[in-house]
Every structure is written in structure tokens, then in C-alpha cells.
mmCIF file of C-alpha atoms in Angstrom:
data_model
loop_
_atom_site.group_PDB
_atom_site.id
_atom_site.type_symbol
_atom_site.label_atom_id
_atom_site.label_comp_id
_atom_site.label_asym_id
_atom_site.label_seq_id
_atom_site.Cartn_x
_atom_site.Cartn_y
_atom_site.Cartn_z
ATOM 1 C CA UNK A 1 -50.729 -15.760 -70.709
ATOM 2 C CA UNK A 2 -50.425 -19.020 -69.073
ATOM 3 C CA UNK A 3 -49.059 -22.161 -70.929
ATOM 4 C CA UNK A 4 -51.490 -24.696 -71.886
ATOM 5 C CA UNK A 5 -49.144 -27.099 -71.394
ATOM 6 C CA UNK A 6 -49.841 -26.869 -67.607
ATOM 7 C CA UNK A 7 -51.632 -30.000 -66.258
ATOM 8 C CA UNK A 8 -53.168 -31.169 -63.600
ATOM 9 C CA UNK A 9 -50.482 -33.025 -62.435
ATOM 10 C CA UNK A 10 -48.489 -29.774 -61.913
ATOM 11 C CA UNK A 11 -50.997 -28.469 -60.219
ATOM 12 C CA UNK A 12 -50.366 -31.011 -57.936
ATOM 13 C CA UNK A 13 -46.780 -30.657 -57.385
ATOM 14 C CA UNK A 14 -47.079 -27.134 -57.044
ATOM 15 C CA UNK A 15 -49.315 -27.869 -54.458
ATOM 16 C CA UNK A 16 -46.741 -30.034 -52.680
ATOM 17 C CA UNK A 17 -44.576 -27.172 -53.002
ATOM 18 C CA UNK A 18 -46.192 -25.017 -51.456
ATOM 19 C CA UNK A 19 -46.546 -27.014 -48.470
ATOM 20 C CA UNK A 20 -42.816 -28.203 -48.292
ATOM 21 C CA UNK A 21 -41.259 -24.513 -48.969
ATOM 22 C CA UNK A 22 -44.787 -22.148 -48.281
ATOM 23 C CA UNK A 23 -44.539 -18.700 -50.426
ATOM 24 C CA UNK A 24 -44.010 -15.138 -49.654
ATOM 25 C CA UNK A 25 -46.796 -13.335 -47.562
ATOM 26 C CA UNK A 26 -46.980 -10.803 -49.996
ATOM 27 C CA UNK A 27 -48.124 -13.029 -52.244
ATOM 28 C CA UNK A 28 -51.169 -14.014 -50.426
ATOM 29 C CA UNK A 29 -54.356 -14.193 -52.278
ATOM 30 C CA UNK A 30 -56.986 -10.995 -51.405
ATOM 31 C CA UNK A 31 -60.113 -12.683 -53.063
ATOM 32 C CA UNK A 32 -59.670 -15.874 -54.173
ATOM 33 C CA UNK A 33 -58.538 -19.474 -52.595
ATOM 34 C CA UNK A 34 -57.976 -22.822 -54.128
ATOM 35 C CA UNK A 35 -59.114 -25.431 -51.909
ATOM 36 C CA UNK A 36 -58.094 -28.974 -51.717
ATOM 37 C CA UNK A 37 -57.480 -31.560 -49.389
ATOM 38 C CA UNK A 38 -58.674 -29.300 -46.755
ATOM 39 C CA UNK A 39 -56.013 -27.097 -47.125
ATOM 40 C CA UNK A 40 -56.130 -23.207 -48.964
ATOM 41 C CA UNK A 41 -53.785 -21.788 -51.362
ATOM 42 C CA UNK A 42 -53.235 -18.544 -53.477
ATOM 43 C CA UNK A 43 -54.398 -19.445 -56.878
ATOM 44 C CA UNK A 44 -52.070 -16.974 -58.804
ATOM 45 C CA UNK A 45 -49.064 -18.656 -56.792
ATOM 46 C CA UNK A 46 -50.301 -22.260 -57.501
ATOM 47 C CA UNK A 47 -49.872 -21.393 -61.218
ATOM 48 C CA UNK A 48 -46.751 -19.633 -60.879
ATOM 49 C CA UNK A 49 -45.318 -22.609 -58.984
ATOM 50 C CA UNK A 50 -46.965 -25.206 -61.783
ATOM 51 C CA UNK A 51 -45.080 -23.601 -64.610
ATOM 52 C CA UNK A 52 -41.827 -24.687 -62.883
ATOM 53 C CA UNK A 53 -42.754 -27.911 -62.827
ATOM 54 C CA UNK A 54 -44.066 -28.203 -66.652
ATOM 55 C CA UNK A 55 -41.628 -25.613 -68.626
ATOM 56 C CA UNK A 56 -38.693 -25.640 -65.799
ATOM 57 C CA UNK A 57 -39.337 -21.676 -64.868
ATOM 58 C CA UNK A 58 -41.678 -19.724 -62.499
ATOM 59 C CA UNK A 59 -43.602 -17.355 -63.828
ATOM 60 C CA UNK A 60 -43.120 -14.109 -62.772
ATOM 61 C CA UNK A 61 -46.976 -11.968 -61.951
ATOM 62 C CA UNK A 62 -46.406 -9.669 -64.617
ATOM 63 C CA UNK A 63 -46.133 -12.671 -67.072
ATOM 64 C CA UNK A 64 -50.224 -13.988 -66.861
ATOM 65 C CA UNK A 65 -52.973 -12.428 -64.528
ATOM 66 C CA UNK A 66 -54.459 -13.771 -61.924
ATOM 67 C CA UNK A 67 -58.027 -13.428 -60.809
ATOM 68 C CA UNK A 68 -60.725 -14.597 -63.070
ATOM 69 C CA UNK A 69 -57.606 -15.801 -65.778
ATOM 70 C CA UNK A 70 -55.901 -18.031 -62.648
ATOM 71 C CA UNK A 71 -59.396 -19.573 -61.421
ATOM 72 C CA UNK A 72 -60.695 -20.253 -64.471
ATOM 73 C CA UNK A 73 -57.526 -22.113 -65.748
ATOM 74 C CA UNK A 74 -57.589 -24.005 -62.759
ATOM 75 C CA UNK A 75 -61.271 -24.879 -62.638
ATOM 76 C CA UNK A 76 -61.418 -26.414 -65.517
ATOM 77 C CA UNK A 77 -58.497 -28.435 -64.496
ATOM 78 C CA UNK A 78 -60.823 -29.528 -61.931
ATOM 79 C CA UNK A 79 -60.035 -27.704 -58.821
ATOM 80 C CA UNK A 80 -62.045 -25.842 -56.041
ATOM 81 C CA UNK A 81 -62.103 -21.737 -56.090
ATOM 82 C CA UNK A 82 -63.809 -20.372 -54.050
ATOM 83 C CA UNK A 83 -64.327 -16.211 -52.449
ATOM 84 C CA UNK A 84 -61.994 -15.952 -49.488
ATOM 85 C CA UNK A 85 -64.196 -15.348 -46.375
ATOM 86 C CA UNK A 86 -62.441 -12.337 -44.711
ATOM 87 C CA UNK A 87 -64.344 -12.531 -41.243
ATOM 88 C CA UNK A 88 -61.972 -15.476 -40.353
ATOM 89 C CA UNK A 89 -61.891 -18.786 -41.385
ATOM 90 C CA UNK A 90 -63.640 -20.626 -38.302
ATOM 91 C CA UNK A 91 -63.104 -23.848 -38.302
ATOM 92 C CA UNK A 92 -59.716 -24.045 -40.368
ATOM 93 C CA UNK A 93 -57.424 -26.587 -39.434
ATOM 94 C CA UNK A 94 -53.851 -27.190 -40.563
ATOM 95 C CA UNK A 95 -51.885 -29.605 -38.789
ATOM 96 C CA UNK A 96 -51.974 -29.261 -35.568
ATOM 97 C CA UNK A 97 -54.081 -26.251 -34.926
ATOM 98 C CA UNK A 98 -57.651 -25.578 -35.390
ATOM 99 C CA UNK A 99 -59.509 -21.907 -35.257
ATOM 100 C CA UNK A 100 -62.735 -22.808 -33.651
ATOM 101 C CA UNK A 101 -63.508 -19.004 -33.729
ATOM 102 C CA UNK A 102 -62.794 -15.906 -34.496
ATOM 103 C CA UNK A 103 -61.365 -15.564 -31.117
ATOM 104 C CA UNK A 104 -60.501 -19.052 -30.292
ATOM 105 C CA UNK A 105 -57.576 -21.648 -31.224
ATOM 106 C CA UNK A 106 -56.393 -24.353 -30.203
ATOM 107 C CA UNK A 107 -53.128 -25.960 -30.654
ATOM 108 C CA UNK A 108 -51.942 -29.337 -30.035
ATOM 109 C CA UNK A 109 -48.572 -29.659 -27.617
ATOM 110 C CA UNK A 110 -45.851 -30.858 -29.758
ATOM 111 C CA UNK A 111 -42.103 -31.337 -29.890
ATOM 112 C CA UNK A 112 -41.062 -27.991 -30.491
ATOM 113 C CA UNK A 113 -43.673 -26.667 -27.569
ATOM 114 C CA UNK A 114 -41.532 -28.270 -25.174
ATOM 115 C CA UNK A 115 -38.445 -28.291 -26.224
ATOM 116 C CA UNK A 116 -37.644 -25.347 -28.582
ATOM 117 C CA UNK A 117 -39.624 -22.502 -26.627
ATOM 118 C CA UNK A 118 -42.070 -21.784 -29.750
ATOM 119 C CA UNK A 119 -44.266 -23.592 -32.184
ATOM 120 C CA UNK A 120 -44.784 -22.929 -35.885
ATOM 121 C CA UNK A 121 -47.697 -21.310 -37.198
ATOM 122 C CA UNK A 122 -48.780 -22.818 -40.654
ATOM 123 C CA UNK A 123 -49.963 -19.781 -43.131
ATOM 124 C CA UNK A 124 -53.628 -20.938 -42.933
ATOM 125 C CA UNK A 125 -53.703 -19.863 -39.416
ATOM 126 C CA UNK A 126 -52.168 -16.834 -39.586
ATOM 127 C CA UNK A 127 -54.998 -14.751 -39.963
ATOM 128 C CA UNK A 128 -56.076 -15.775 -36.372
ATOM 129 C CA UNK A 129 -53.022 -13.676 -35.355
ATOM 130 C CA UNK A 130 -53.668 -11.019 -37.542
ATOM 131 C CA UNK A 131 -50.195 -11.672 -39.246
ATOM 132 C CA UNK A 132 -51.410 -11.844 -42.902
ATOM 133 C CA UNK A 133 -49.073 -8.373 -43.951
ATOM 134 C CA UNK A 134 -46.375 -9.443 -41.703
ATOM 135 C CA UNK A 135 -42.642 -9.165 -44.461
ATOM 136 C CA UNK A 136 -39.957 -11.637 -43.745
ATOM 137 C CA UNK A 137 -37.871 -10.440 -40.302
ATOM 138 C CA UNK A 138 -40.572 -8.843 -39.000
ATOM 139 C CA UNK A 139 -41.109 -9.589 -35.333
ATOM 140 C CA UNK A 140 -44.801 -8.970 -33.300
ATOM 141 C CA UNK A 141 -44.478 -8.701 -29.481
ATOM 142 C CA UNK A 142 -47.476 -10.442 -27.856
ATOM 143 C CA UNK A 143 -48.350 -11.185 -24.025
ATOM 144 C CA UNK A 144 -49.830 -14.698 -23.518
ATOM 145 C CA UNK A 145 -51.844 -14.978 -19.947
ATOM 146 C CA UNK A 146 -51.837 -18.265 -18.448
ATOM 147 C CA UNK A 147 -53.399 -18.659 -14.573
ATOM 148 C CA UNK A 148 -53.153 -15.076 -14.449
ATOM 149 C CA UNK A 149 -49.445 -15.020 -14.820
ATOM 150 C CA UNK A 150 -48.234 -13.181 -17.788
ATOM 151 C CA UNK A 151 -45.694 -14.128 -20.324
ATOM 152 C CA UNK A 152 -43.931 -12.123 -22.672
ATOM 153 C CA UNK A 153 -43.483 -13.816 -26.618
ATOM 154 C CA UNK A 154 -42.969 -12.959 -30.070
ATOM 155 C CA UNK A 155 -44.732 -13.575 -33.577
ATOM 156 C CA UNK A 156 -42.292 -13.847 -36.371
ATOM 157 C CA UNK A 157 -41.665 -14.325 -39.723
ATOM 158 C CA UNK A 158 -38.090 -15.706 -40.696
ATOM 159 C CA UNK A 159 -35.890 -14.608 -43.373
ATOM 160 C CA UNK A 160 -35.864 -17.802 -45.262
ATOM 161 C CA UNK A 161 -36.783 -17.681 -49.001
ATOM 162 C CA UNK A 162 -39.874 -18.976 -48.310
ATOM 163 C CA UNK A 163 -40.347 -17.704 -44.802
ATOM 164 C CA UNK A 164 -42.444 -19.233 -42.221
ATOM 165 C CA UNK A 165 -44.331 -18.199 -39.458
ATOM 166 C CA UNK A 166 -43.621 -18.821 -35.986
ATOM 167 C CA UNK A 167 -44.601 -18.245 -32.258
ATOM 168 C CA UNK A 168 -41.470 -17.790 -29.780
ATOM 169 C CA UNK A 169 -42.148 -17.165 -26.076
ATOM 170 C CA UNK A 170 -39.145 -17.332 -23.325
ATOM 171 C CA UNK A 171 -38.082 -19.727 -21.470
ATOM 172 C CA UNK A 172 -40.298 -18.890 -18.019
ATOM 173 C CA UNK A 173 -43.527 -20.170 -19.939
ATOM 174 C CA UNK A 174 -41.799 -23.433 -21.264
ATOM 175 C CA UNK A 175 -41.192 -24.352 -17.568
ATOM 176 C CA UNK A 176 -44.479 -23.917 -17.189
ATOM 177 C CA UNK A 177 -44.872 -26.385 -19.896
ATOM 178 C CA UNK A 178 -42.686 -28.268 -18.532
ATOM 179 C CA UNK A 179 -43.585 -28.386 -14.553
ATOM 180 C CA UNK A 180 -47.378 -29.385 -15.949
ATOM 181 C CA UNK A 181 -46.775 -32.032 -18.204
ATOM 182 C CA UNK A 182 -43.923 -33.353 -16.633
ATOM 183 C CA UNK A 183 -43.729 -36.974 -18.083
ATOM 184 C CA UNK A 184 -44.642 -35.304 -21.822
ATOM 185 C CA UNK A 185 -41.662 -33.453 -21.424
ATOM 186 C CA UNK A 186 -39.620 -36.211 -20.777
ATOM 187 C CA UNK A 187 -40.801 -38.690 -23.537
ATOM 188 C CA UNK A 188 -40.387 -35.363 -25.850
ATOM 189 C CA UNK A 189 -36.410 -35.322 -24.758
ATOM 190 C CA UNK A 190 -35.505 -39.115 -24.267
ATOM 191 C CA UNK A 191 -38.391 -41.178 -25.866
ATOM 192 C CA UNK A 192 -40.227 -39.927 -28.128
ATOM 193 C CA UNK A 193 -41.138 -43.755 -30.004
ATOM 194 C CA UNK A 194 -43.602 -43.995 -27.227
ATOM 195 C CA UNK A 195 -45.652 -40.976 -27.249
ATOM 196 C CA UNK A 196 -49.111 -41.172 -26.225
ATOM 197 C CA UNK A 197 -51.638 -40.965 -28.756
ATOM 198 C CA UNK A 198 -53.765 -38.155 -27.520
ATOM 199 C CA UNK A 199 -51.470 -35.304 -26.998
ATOM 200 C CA UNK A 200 -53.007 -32.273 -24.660
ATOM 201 C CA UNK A 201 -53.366 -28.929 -26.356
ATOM 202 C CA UNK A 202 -53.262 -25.587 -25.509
ATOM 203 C CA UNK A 203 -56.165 -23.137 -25.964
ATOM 204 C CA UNK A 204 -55.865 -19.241 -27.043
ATOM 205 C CA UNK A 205 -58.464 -16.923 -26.699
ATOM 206 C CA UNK A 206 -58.044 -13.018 -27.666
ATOM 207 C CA UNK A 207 -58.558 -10.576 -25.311
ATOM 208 C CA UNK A 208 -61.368 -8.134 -26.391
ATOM 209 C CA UNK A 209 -59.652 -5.200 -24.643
ATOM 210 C CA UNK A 210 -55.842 -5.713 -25.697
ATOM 211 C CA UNK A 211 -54.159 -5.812 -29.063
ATOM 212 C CA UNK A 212 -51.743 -8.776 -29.207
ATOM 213 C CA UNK A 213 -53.280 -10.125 -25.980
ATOM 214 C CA UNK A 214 -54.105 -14.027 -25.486
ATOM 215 C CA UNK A 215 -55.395 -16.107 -22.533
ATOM 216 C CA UNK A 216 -54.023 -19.786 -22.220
ATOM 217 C CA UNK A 217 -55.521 -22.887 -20.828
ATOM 218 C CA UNK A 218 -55.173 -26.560 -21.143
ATOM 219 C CA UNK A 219 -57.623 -28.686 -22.756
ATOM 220 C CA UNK A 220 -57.398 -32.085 -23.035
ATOM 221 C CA UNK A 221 -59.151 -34.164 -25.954
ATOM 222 C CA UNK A 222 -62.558 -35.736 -24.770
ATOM 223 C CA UNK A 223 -62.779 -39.439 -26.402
ATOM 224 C CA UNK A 224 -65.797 -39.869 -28.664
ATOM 225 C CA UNK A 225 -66.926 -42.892 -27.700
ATOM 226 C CA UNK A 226 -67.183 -41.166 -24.148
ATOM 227 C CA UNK A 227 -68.875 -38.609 -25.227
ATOM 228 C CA UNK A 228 -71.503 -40.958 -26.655
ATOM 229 C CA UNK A 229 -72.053 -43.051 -23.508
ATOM 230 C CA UNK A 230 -72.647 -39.734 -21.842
ATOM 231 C CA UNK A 231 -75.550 -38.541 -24.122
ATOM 232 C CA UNK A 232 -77.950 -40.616 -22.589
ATOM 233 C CA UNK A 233 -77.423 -39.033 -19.415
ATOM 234 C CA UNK A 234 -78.467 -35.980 -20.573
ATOM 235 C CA UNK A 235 -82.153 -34.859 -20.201
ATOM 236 C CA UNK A 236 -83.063 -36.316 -23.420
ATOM 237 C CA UNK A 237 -86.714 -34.218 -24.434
ATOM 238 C CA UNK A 238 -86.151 -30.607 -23.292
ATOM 239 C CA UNK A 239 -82.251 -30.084 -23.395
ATOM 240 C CA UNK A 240 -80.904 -31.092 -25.152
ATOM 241 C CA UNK A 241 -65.459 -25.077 -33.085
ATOM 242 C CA UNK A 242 -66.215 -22.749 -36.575
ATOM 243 C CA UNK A 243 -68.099 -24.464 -39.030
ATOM 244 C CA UNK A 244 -71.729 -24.847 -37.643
ATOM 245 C CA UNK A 245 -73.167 -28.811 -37.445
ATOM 246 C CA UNK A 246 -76.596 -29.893 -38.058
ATOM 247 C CA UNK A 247 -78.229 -31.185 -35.043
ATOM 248 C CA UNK A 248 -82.082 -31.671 -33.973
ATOM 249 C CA UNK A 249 -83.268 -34.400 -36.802
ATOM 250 C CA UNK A 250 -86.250 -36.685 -35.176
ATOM 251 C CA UNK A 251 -85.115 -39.965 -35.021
ATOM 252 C CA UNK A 252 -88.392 -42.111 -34.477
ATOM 253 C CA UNK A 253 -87.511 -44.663 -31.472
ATOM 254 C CA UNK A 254 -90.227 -46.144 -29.176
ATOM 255 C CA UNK A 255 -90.920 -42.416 -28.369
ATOM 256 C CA UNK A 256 -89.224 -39.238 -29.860
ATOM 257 C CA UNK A 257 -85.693 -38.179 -28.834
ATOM 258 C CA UNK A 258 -83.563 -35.698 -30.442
ATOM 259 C CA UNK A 259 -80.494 -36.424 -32.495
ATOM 260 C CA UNK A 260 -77.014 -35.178 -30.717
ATOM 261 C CA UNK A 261 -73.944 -33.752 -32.591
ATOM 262 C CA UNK A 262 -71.390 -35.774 -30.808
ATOM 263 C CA UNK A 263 -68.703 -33.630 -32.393
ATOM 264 C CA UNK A 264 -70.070 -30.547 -31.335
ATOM 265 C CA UNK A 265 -70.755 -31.858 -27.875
ATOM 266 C CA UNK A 266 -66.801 -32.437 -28.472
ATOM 267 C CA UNK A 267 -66.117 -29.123 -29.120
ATOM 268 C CA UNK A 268 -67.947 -27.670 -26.690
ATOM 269 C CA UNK A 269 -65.896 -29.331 -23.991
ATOM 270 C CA UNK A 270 -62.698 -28.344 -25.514
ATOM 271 C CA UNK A 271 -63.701 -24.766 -25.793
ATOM 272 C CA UNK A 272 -65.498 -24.513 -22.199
ATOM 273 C CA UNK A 273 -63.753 -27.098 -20.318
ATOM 274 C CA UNK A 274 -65.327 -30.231 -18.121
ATOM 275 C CA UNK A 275 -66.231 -27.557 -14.982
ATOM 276 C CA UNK A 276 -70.293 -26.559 -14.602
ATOM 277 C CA UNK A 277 -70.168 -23.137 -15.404
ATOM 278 C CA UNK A 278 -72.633 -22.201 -13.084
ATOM 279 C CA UNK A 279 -71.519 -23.855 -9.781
ATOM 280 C CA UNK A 280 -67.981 -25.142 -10.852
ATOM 281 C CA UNK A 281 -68.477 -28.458 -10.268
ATOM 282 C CA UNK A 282 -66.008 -30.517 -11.573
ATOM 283 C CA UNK A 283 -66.772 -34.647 -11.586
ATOM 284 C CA UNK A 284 -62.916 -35.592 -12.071
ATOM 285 C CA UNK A 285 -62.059 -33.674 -8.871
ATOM 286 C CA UNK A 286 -64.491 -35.375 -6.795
ATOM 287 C CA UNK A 287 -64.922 -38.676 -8.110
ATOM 288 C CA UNK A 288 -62.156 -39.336 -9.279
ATOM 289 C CA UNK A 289 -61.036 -41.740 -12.435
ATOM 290 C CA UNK A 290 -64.738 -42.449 -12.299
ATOM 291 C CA UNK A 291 -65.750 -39.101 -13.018
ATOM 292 C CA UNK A 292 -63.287 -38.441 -15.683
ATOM 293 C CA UNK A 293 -64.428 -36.511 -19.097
ATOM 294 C CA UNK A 294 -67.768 -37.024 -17.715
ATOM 295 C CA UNK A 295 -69.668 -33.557 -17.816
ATOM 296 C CA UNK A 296 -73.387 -32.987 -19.591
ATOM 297 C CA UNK A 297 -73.929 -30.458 -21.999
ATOM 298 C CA UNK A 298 -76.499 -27.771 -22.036
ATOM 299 C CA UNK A 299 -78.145 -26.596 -25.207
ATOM 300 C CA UNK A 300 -79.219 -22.401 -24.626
ATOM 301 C CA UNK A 301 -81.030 -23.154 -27.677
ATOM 302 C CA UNK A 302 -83.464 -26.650 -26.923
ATOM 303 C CA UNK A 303 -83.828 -29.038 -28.836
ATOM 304 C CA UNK A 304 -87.077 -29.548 -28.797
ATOM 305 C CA UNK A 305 -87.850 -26.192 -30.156
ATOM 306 C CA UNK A 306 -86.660 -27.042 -33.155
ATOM 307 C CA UNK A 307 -89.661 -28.972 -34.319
ATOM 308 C CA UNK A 308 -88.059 -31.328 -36.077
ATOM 309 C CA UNK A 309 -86.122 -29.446 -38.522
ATOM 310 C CA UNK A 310 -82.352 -29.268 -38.506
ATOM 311 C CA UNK A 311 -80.551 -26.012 -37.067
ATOM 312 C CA UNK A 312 -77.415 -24.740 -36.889
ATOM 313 C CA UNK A 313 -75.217 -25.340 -33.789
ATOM 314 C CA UNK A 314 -72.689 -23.272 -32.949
ATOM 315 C CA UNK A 315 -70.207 -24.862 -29.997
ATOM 316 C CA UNK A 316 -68.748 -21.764 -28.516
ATOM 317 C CA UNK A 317 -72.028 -19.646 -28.282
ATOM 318 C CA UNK A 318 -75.215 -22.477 -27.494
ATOM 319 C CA UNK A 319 -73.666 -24.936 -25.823
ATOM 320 C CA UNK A 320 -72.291 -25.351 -22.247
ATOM 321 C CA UNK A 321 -70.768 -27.522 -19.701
ATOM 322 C CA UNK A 322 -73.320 -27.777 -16.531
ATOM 323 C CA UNK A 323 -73.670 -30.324 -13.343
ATOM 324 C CA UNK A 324 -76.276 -32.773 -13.018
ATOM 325 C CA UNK A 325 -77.901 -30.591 -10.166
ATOM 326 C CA UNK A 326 -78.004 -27.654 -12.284
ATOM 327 C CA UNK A 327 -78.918 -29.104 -15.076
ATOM 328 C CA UNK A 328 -81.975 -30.814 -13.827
ATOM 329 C CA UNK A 329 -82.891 -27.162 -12.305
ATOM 330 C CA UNK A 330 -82.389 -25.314 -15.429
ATOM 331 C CA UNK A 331 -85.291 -27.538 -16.865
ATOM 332 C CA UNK A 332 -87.130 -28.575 -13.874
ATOM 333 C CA UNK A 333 -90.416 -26.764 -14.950
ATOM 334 C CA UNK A 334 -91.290 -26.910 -17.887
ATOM 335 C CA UNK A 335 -92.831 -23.903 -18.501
ATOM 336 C CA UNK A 336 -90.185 -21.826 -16.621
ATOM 337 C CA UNK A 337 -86.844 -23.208 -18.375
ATOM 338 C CA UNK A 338 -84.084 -21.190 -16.710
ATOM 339 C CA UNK A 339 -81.251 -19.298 -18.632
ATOM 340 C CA UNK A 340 -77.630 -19.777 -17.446
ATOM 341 C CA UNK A 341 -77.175 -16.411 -15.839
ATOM 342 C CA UNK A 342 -80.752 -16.562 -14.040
ATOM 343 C CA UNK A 343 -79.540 -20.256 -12.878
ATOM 344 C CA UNK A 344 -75.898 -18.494 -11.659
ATOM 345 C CA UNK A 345 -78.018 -15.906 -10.064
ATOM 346 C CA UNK A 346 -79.854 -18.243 -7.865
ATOM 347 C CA UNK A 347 -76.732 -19.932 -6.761
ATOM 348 C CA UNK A 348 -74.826 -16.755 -6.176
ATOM 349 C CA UNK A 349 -78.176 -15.665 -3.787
ATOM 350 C CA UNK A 350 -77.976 -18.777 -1.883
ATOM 351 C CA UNK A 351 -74.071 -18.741 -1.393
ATOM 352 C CA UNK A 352 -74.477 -14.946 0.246
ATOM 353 C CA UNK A 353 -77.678 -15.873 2.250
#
């Protein structure tokens, strides 16, 4: 049974608990997470934890069941339960990572990226890495591509009481690290007061032939307001990471244009990067400072055809990076809208010619 005399406000510092000491793997949840402050937690643990806090003991499993008993003491204590997704959770953050996908992450560079040859992996990614039955000492080998170098690393879970998850690669990829972000590095080792506000970040993406396989690349974070100004140079009536955003509302102006997502426009760049994917044109490499972060967006899915309902938008999958040029000639007829790979055809033709 569990003690009524649990309150909220144990709840709470079990919560807190949790995140300053984490919990055993095998005591990860199958069905059920409590949500709160964005973050997810084992309900049957939460309670466990609680106990210690009101009676001065943890409860042991065997003492009070969990399932339908746990989540039903706990919401109507006022917290969120809800059914665990087990496709992935796309879109989870937790600290510094995000899972865009169920094949993409994306970490941002940190202190113990540069100098400690590793980062730690906080349990609400771990399912990204497939870690979820991993038992304290156990040790994953991985491979981690980057420019199609190769780079051997471990996944790990250490034998601490409450053991953590980490990722540990050798020190021939943290002079990579190093050699690219060479002033980082430095204010990392000898000034870190003055860091820089928008820290680069590192993108993994599994491979769909390997086990344990992940391709690297950089992305840097594309500024908002940025991303804004650019909207209006995109072709505003026929064109236009995962939880899916709501684009395509009407918003009545003179004429009719279609609302943007900026975030997902945001997204988009992070997962695809600021090159055209069908020619490779890149504005920062030609122009320059001027033509930094500057890159429209393609929708596969337009707007327009939306009739002005709302629709789901998924970064990854409908929207891409293209130039001006072949932007402009995906949608130059309007009755003959070009796909991507019909656009990269043409191109590829023309190159060979």
C-alpha cells in the first residue's frame, strides 16, 4: 500500500531526486510516464523516492504496486501520466540534447565534449541509443562517422549507485573537436566566464544499414529573428525536429499569404543544413558574412494546398533547404510544380551535357 501521508510536496522532491542522483535502469517504467516540467519519470520510482522524503524510508516494489495503484495516487495529487510512446520519443529534449527523430539527435558542444573525450547522456535520451536494458558496467562499442573518417567510441553505464549514462570516444575525434572549433576549445580550458551564447552542436544520425552506427556533422543554431527576415523571401503563394507544428492558417493581409512555422523552418535548417540540396549552393561560401544563415526553405507539401486548414509539418521529411535559382524553378509553372528529385535530375542532365 502506499502511505497517505505522501504529498505533493514529496512528489516534488522526489522529483529533484531523481534528477540530482537518476535511478537504476532496471527500474525504468514499461507503460507508464509521469510528466512534468518537460521532463519524464518512472511513476513507481517517483513514489518509492517520495516515501523517503515523508516517512524517512524508500519503499521497496514489493511493498505497494505500481501501475494503475502508482498513477492513480499520483493523479490525484495532480500530476501528468500518461502511456509511454515506444516508437521513440521525437522531439524529447533534456538538457542539452534534443531527438528530432527517430533517427536524428542533436547535441549541443559542451565542456566535457572538449575537454573530457565524452558527453553524458541524460536517461530521457537513452532510448535514441537503444540503451534502455543497458545494467550498470556495461559498455556498448559504437563507430561514429564524421567527413567520412571513422571513429571508434563507447556507450556506458557507470557503476555508481545511481548510474549514469555516458558517451566516451578516444582522443583522435576530440582533436577533431578541437582543430574545428579552435577558439571554443580554448575558452572551454582557460575562460570559460566568456563563453558565447550560442554554442555549435553536433548532429547524429543512425545508419539504416549498421547496428551501433552514427554519422556526425556540425550544425550551428540559425537565429530566429533571421529566420523571420528571410520568410519574405520565400515565394510566398505556392511554396511555401519530432513533435509536428501547425502551419498553413490564412492570415487575411491586403491579399492572402500563408502563415510560416518559424520554428520548424528552424529545424529544418538544423537537420538539413544551409546547402541547396539540389545544386549545393551554399550563400555563406559565396557571399560571404552577407550571405550568412541565409537559405529558403522548400515545403514538398505546399502551402497552398492546404486550403486554409492547418496541417501537420514534419521538419525532417517536408521541408528542405534549396537556392533561389532552384527554388524559383521548382515552382516556375504553375501547373507543372517540380519535385526535388525531378529538379536534381534536370541539373544532373545539364552538368553531363
Amino acid at each position: 500500500m502506499i502511505p497517505n501521508n505522501i504529498k505533493q510536496e514529496h512528489i516534488l522532491q522526489a522529483l529533484q531526486y531523481i534528477d540530482d542522483n537518476s535511478y537504476p535502469v532496471s527500474r525504468e517504467s514499461t507503460k507508464h510516464e509521469l510528466v512534468y516540467n518537460g521532463k519524464l519519470y518512472p511513476p513507481k520510482v517517483v513514489v518509492s523516492f517520495a516515501n523517503l522524503f515523508a516517512n524517512g524510508k524508500e519503499l521497496t516494489s514489493d511493498m505497494f504496486s505500481g501501475g494503475q495503484q502508482s498513477n492513480d495516487f499520483l493523479s490525484n495529487l495532480g500530476f501528468e501520466i500518461r502511456t509511454k510512446n515506444h516508437e521513440g520519443h521525437v522531439n524529447t529534449e533534456s538538457n542539452s540534447w534534443v531527438v528530432t527523430s527517430a533517427t536524428i539527435a542533436i547535441k549541443e558542444l559542451d565542456k566535457s565534449s572538449f575537454l573530457h573525450n565524452g558527453t553524458g547522456i541524460p536517461k530521457e535520451i537513452r532510448f535514441y541509443f537503444d540503451i534502455l536494458d543497458m545494467v550498470k558496467g556495461q559498455k556498448r562499442q559504437i563507430v561514429i562517422e564524421y567527413e567520412g573518417q571513422r571513429f571508434s567510441a563507447v556507450l556506458e553505464l557507470d557503476k555508481q549507485p545511481s548510474p549514469r549514462s555516458r558517451m566516451i570516444w578516444k582522443a583522435d575525434f576530440s582533436k577533431v573537436l578541437k582543430n574545428k572549433f579552435p577558439a571554443l576549445y580554448n575558452t572551454f580550458a582557460y575562460d570559460e566566464e566568456n563563453l558565447p551564447d550560442d554554442l555549435p552542436k553536433i548532429q547524429f544520425v543512425k545508419s539504416p544499414e549498421h547496428d551501433n552506427y552514427y554519422k556526425l556533422s556540425f550544425v550551428r543554431s540559425i537565429s530566429i529573428n533571421t529566420i523571420e527576415d528571410d520568410i519574405e523571401a520565400d515565394v510566398l503563394e505556392n511554396t511555401p525536429f519530432e513533435e509536428l507544428r501547425q502551419e498553413g492558417a490564412v492570415r487575411h493581409y491586403y491579399g492572402k499569404r500563408y502563415e510560416r512555422d518559424s520554428q520548424n523552418r528552424k529545424l529544418a535548417l538544423q537537420i538539413h543544413g544551409l546547402s541547396c540540396v539540389v545544386c549545393g549552393f551554399n550563400f555563406e561560401k559565396v557571399y560571404g558574412k552577407r550571405g550568412k544563415d541565409f537559405i529558403e526553405v522548400h515545403h514538398t507539401k505546399p502551402l497552398f494546398s492546404f486550403e486554409g486548414q492547418e496541417s501537420d509539418i514534419n521538419p525532417e521529411t517536408d521541408l528542405v533547404p534549396v537556392c533561389a535559382n532552384c527554388h524559383r524553378m521548382i515552382h516556375r509553372r504553375k501547373d507543372d510544380v517540380l519535385s526535388i528529385e525531378e529538379l536534381k535530375e534536370i541539373v544532373t542532365t545539364r552538368s553531363d551535357a
